[in-house]
Amino acid sequence: MAAPGEPGGEAACARRIDPEREPGLSPEQRRLMAQVERAQRHRALQRRLRGRNTLLALGIGAVAFGI
């Protein structure tokens, strides 16, 4: 399916922009991109820790129940 303005071609995919190599970005845009990436990493870390904490609690509960 072609995007409007691209006759017969595939729609362009999103690509990651490297703020260090992109010449047209202002310092404010670079700062915003860094802030968004930091927030995404923080959310991923929180999901991982929540899962680990749940497994740890189940493991401790199993040991306590076995005693």
mmCIF file of N, CA and C in Angstrom:
data_model
loop_
_atom_site.group_PDB
_atom_site.id
_atom_site.type_symbol
_atom_site.label_atom_id
_atom_site.label_comp_id
_atom_site.label_asym_id
_atom_site.label_seq_id
_atom_site.Cartn_x
_atom_site.Cartn_y
_atom_site.Cartn_z
ATOM 1 N N MET A 1 0.846 -1.173 0.000
ATOM 2 C CA MET A 1 0.000 0.000 0.000
ATOM 3 C C MET A 1 0.887 1.230 0.000
ATOM 4 N N ALA A 2 0.705 2.078 -0.950
ATOM 5 C CA ALA A 2 1.557 3.258 -1.090
ATOM 6 C C ALA A 2 0.997 4.421 -0.284
ATOM 7 N N ALA A 3 1.902 5.190 0.254
ATOM 8 C CA ALA A 3 1.495 6.387 0.991
ATOM 9 C C ALA A 3 1.097 7.460 -0.011
ATOM 10 N N PRO A 4 0.230 8.372 0.391
ATOM 11 C CA PRO A 4 -0.131 9.447 -0.533
ATOM 12 C C PRO A 4 1.106 10.279 -0.866
ATOM 13 N N GLY A 5 1.323 10.523 -2.103
ATOM 14 C CA GLY A 5 2.485 11.286 -2.515
ATOM 15 C C GLY A 5 3.638 10.394 -2.946
ATOM 16 N N GLU A 6 3.519 9.082 -2.755
ATOM 17 C CA GLU A 6 4.521 8.128 -3.205
ATOM 18 C C GLU A 6 3.852 7.166 -4.190
ATOM 19 N N PRO A 7 3.805 7.513 -5.452
ATOM 20 C CA PRO A 7 3.086 6.673 -6.404
ATOM 21 C C PRO A 7 3.741 5.314 -6.571
ATOM 22 N N GLY A 8 3.019 4.262 -6.176
ATOM 23 C CA GLY A 8 3.462 2.900 -6.386
ATOM 24 C C GLY A 8 4.553 2.423 -5.452
ATOM 25 N N GLY A 9 5.110 3.277 -4.631
ATOM 26 C CA GLY A 9 6.193 2.866 -3.739
ATOM 27 C C GLY A 9 5.680 2.458 -2.378
ATOM 28 N N GLU A 10 6.551 1.848 -1.615
ATOM 29 C CA GLU A 10 6.197 1.470 -0.251
ATOM 30 C C GLU A 10 6.229 2.712 0.639
ATOM 31 N N ALA A 11 5.410 2.686 1.667
ATOM 32 C CA ALA A 11 5.416 3.786 2.624
ATOM 33 C C ALA A 11 6.745 3.780 3.372
ATOM 34 N N ALA A 12 7.244 4.948 3.660
ATOM 35 C CA ALA A 12 8.524 5.058 4.365
ATOM 36 C C ALA A 12 8.361 4.610 5.811
ATOM 37 N N CYS A 13 9.344 3.873 6.284
ATOM 38 C CA CYS A 13 9.325 3.397 7.667
ATOM 39 C C CYS A 13 9.961 4.445 8.569
ATOM 40 N N ALA A 14 9.564 4.406 9.810
ATOM 41 C CA ALA A 14 10.178 5.298 10.770
ATOM 42 C C ALA A 14 11.606 4.843 11.020
ATOM 43 N N ARG A 15 12.499 5.779 11.157
ATOM 44 C CA ARG A 15 13.876 5.429 11.455
ATOM 45 C C ARG A 15 14.328 6.211 12.673
ATOM 46 N N ARG A 16 15.236 5.614 13.414
ATOM 47 C CA ARG A 16 15.741 6.276 14.605
ATOM 48 C C ARG A 16 16.703 7.373 14.192
ATOM 49 N N ILE A 17 16.561 8.519 14.797
ATOM 50 C CA ILE A 17 17.435 9.645 14.506
ATOM 51 C C ILE A 17 18.518 9.686 15.575
ATOM 52 N N ASP A 18 19.768 9.693 15.129
ATOM 53 C CA ASP A 18 20.876 9.832 16.064
ATOM 54 C C ASP A 18 21.126 11.329 16.261
ATOM 55 N N PRO A 19 20.852 11.841 17.450
ATOM 56 C CA PRO A 19 20.979 13.284 17.659
ATOM 57 C C PRO A 19 22.398 13.803 17.449
ATOM 58 N N GLU A 20 23.399 12.958 17.615
ATOM 59 C CA GLU A 20 24.781 13.406 17.439
ATOM 60 C C GLU A 20 25.121 13.616 15.965
ATOM 61 N N ARG A 21 24.493 12.836 15.100
ATOM 62 C CA ARG A 21 24.840 12.900 13.674
ATOM 63 C C ARG A 21 23.852 13.716 12.854
ATOM 64 N N GLU A 22 22.750 14.117 13.431
ATOM 65 C CA GLU A 22 21.722 14.869 12.697
ATOM 66 C C GLU A 22 22.076 16.357 12.764
ATOM 67 N N PRO A 23 22.420 16.964 11.636
ATOM 68 C CA PRO A 23 22.895 18.349 11.674
ATOM 69 C C PRO A 23 21.806 19.390 11.909
ATOM 70 N N GLY A 24 20.551 19.093 11.598
ATOM 71 C CA GLY A 24 19.514 20.113 11.653
ATOM 72 C C GLY A 24 18.793 20.233 12.979
ATOM 73 N N LEU A 25 19.257 19.562 14.030
ATOM 74 C CA LEU A 25 18.543 19.606 15.302
ATOM 75 C C LEU A 25 19.069 20.728 16.181
ATOM 76 N N SER A 26 18.140 21.401 16.811
ATOM 77 C CA SER A 26 18.522 22.451 17.747
ATOM 78 C C SER A 26 18.883 21.818 19.086
ATOM 79 N N PRO A 27 19.580 22.542 19.957
ATOM 80 C CA PRO A 27 19.899 22.000 21.286
ATOM 81 C C PRO A 27 18.649 21.615 22.075
ATOM 82 N N GLU A 28 17.564 22.361 21.895
ATOM 83 C CA GLU A 28 16.310 22.043 22.591
ATOM 84 C C GLU A 28 15.742 20.718 22.095
ATOM 85 N N GLN A 29 15.823 20.456 20.789
ATOM 86 C CA GLN A 29 15.341 19.191 20.238
ATOM 87 C C GLN A 29 16.191 18.026 20.739
ATOM 88 N N ARG A 30 17.497 18.229 20.812
ATOM 89 C CA ARG A 30 18.385 17.183 21.336
ATOM 90 C C ARG A 30 18.061 16.878 22.793
ATOM 91 N N ARG A 31 17.809 17.918 23.575
ATOM 92 C CA ARG A 31 17.478 17.751 24.990
ATOM 93 C C ARG A 31 16.157 17.004 25.140
ATOM 94 N N LEU A 32 15.169 17.345 24.315
ATOM 95 C CA LEU A 32 13.870 16.674 24.373
ATOM 96 C C LEU A 32 13.998 15.198 24.011
ATOM 97 N N MET A 33 14.776 14.889 22.976
ATOM 98 C CA MET A 33 14.969 13.496 22.583
ATOM 99 C C MET A 33 15.647 12.705 23.705
ATOM 100 N N ALA A 34 16.633 13.294 24.343
ATOM 101 C CA ALA A 34 17.320 12.613 25.445
ATOM 102 C C ALA A 34 16.359 12.373 26.605
ATOM 103 N N GLN A 35 15.500 13.344 26.873
ATOM 104 C CA GLN A 35 14.532 13.217 27.969
ATOM 105 C C GLN A 35 13.532 12.102 27.680
ATOM 106 N N VAL A 36 13.050 12.016 26.451
ATOM 107 C CA VAL A 36 12.087 10.978 26.075
ATOM 108 C C VAL A 36 12.735 9.596 26.163
ATOM 109 N N GLU A 37 13.963 9.473 25.676
ATOM 110 C CA GLU A 37 14.652 8.184 25.743
ATOM 111 C C GLU A 37 14.907 7.766 27.183
ATOM 112 N N ARG A 38 15.240 8.728 28.036
ATOM 113 C CA ARG A 38 15.453 8.423 29.460
ATOM 114 C C ARG A 38 14.165 7.923 30.096
ATOM 115 N N ALA A 39 13.037 8.539 29.767
ATOM 116 C CA ALA A 39 11.746 8.113 30.316
ATOM 117 C C ALA A 39 11.393 6.708 29.836
ATOM 118 N N GLN A 40 11.683 6.390 28.574
ATOM 119 C CA GLN A 40 11.393 5.056 28.047
ATOM 120 C C GLN A 40 12.240 4.001 28.749
ATOM 121 N N ARG A 41 13.528 4.299 28.956
ATOM 122 C CA ARG A 41 14.387 3.348 29.672
ATOM 123 C C ARG A 41 13.913 3.149 31.103
ATOM 124 N N HIS A 42 13.456 4.227 31.746
ATOM 125 C CA HIS A 42 12.975 4.137 33.125
ATOM 126 C C HIS A 42 11.739 3.242 33.215
ATOM 127 N N ARG A 43 10.798 3.401 32.269
ATOM 128 C CA ARG A 43 9.594 2.564 32.273
ATOM 129 C C ARG A 43 9.951 1.096 32.053
ATOM 130 N N ALA A 44 10.884 0.817 31.151
ATOM 131 C CA ALA A 44 11.288 -0.568 30.893
ATOM 132 C C ALA A 44 11.940 -1.167 32.137
ATOM 133 N N LEU A 45 12.755 -0.379 32.819
ATOM 134 C CA LEU A 45 13.397 -0.855 34.042
ATOM 135 C C LEU A 45 12.368 -1.156 35.122
ATOM 136 N N GLN A 46 11.364 -0.305 35.249
ATOM 137 C CA GLN A 46 10.330 -0.523 36.253
ATOM 138 C C GLN A 46 9.557 -1.810 35.983
ATOM 139 N N ARG A 47 9.257 -2.102 34.712
ATOM 140 C CA ARG A 47 8.560 -3.347 34.361
ATOM 141 C C ARG A 47 9.405 -4.557 34.740
ATOM 142 N N ARG A 48 10.700 -4.486 34.431
ATOM 143 C CA ARG A 48 11.595 -5.602 34.753
ATOM 144 C C ARG A 48 11.684 -5.819 36.258
ATOM 145 N N LEU A 49 11.827 -4.738 37.005
ATOM 146 C CA LEU A 49 11.946 -4.862 38.454
ATOM 147 C C LEU A 49 10.661 -5.379 39.085
ATOM 148 N N ARG A 50 9.524 -4.971 38.551
ATOM 149 C CA ARG A 50 8.241 -5.445 39.081
ATOM 150 C C ARG A 50 8.134 -6.957 38.910
ATOM 151 N N GLY A 51 8.524 -7.460 37.757
ATOM 152 C CA GLY A 51 8.486 -8.904 37.517
ATOM 153 C C GLY A 51 9.453 -9.642 38.421
ATOM 154 N N ARG A 52 10.643 -9.080 38.595
ATOM 155 C CA ARG A 52 11.623 -9.734 39.464
ATOM 156 C C ARG A 52 11.148 -9.750 40.909
ATOM 157 N N ASN A 53 10.560 -8.649 41.344
ATOM 158 C CA ASN A 53 10.063 -8.583 42.723
ATOM 159 C C ASN A 53 8.937 -9.587 42.953
ATOM 160 N N THR A 54 8.078 -9.767 41.967
ATOM 161 C CA THR A 54 6.983 -10.734 42.087
ATOM 162 C C THR A 54 7.538 -12.149 42.219
ATOM 163 N N LEU A 55 8.513 -12.492 41.372
ATOM 164 C CA LEU A 55 9.110 -13.828 41.453
ATOM 165 C C LEU A 55 9.830 -14.035 42.776
ATOM 166 N N LEU A 56 10.508 -13.011 43.260
ATOM 167 C CA LEU A 56 11.200 -13.119 44.547
ATOM 168 C C LEU A 56 10.199 -13.338 45.679
ATOM 169 N N ALA A 57 9.092 -12.616 45.648
ATOM 170 C CA ALA A 57 8.070 -12.768 46.688
ATOM 171 C C ALA A 57 7.472 -14.176 46.651
ATOM 172 N N LEU A 58 7.224 -14.703 45.461
ATOM 173 C CA LEU A 58 6.701 -16.068 45.356
ATOM 174 C C LEU A 58 7.702 -17.096 45.877
ATOM 175 N N GLY A 59 8.974 -16.873 45.560
ATOM 176 C CA GLY A 59 10.013 -17.781 46.030
ATOM 177 C C GLY A 59 10.131 -17.766 47.555
ATOM 178 N N ILE A 60 10.119 -16.584 48.138
ATOM 179 C CA ILE A 60 10.187 -16.469 49.595
ATOM 180 C C ILE A 60 8.953 -17.093 50.239
ATOM 181 N N GLY A 61 7.811 -16.873 49.640
ATOM 182 C CA GLY A 61 6.563 -17.471 50.153
ATOM 183 C C GLY A 61 6.608 -18.989 50.105
ATOM 184 N N ALA A 62 7.164 -19.525 49.021
ATOM 185 C CA ALA A 62 7.262 -20.982 48.898
ATOM 186 C C ALA A 62 8.192 -21.554 49.958
ATOM 187 N N VAL A 63 9.332 -20.874 50.185
ATOM 188 C CA VAL A 63 10.264 -21.337 51.213
ATOM 189 C C VAL A 63 9.616 -21.263 52.609
ATOM 190 N N ALA A 64 8.929 -20.148 52.861
ATOM 191 C CA ALA A 64 8.280 -19.999 54.181
ATOM 192 C C ALA A 64 7.179 -21.046 54.356
ATOM 193 N N PHE A 65 6.456 -21.328 53.287
ATOM 194 C CA PHE A 65 5.390 -22.329 53.378
ATOM 195 C C PHE A 65 5.975 -23.724 53.594
ATOM 196 N N GLY A 66 7.144 -23.974 52.997
ATOM 197 C CA GLY A 66 7.797 -25.273 53.155
ATOM 198 C C GLY A 66 8.318 -25.494 54.561
ATOM 199 N N ILE A 67 8.635 -24.424 55.252
ATOM 200 C CA ILE A 67 9.139 -24.553 56.628
ATOM 201 C C ILE A 67 7.951 -24.835 57.508
#
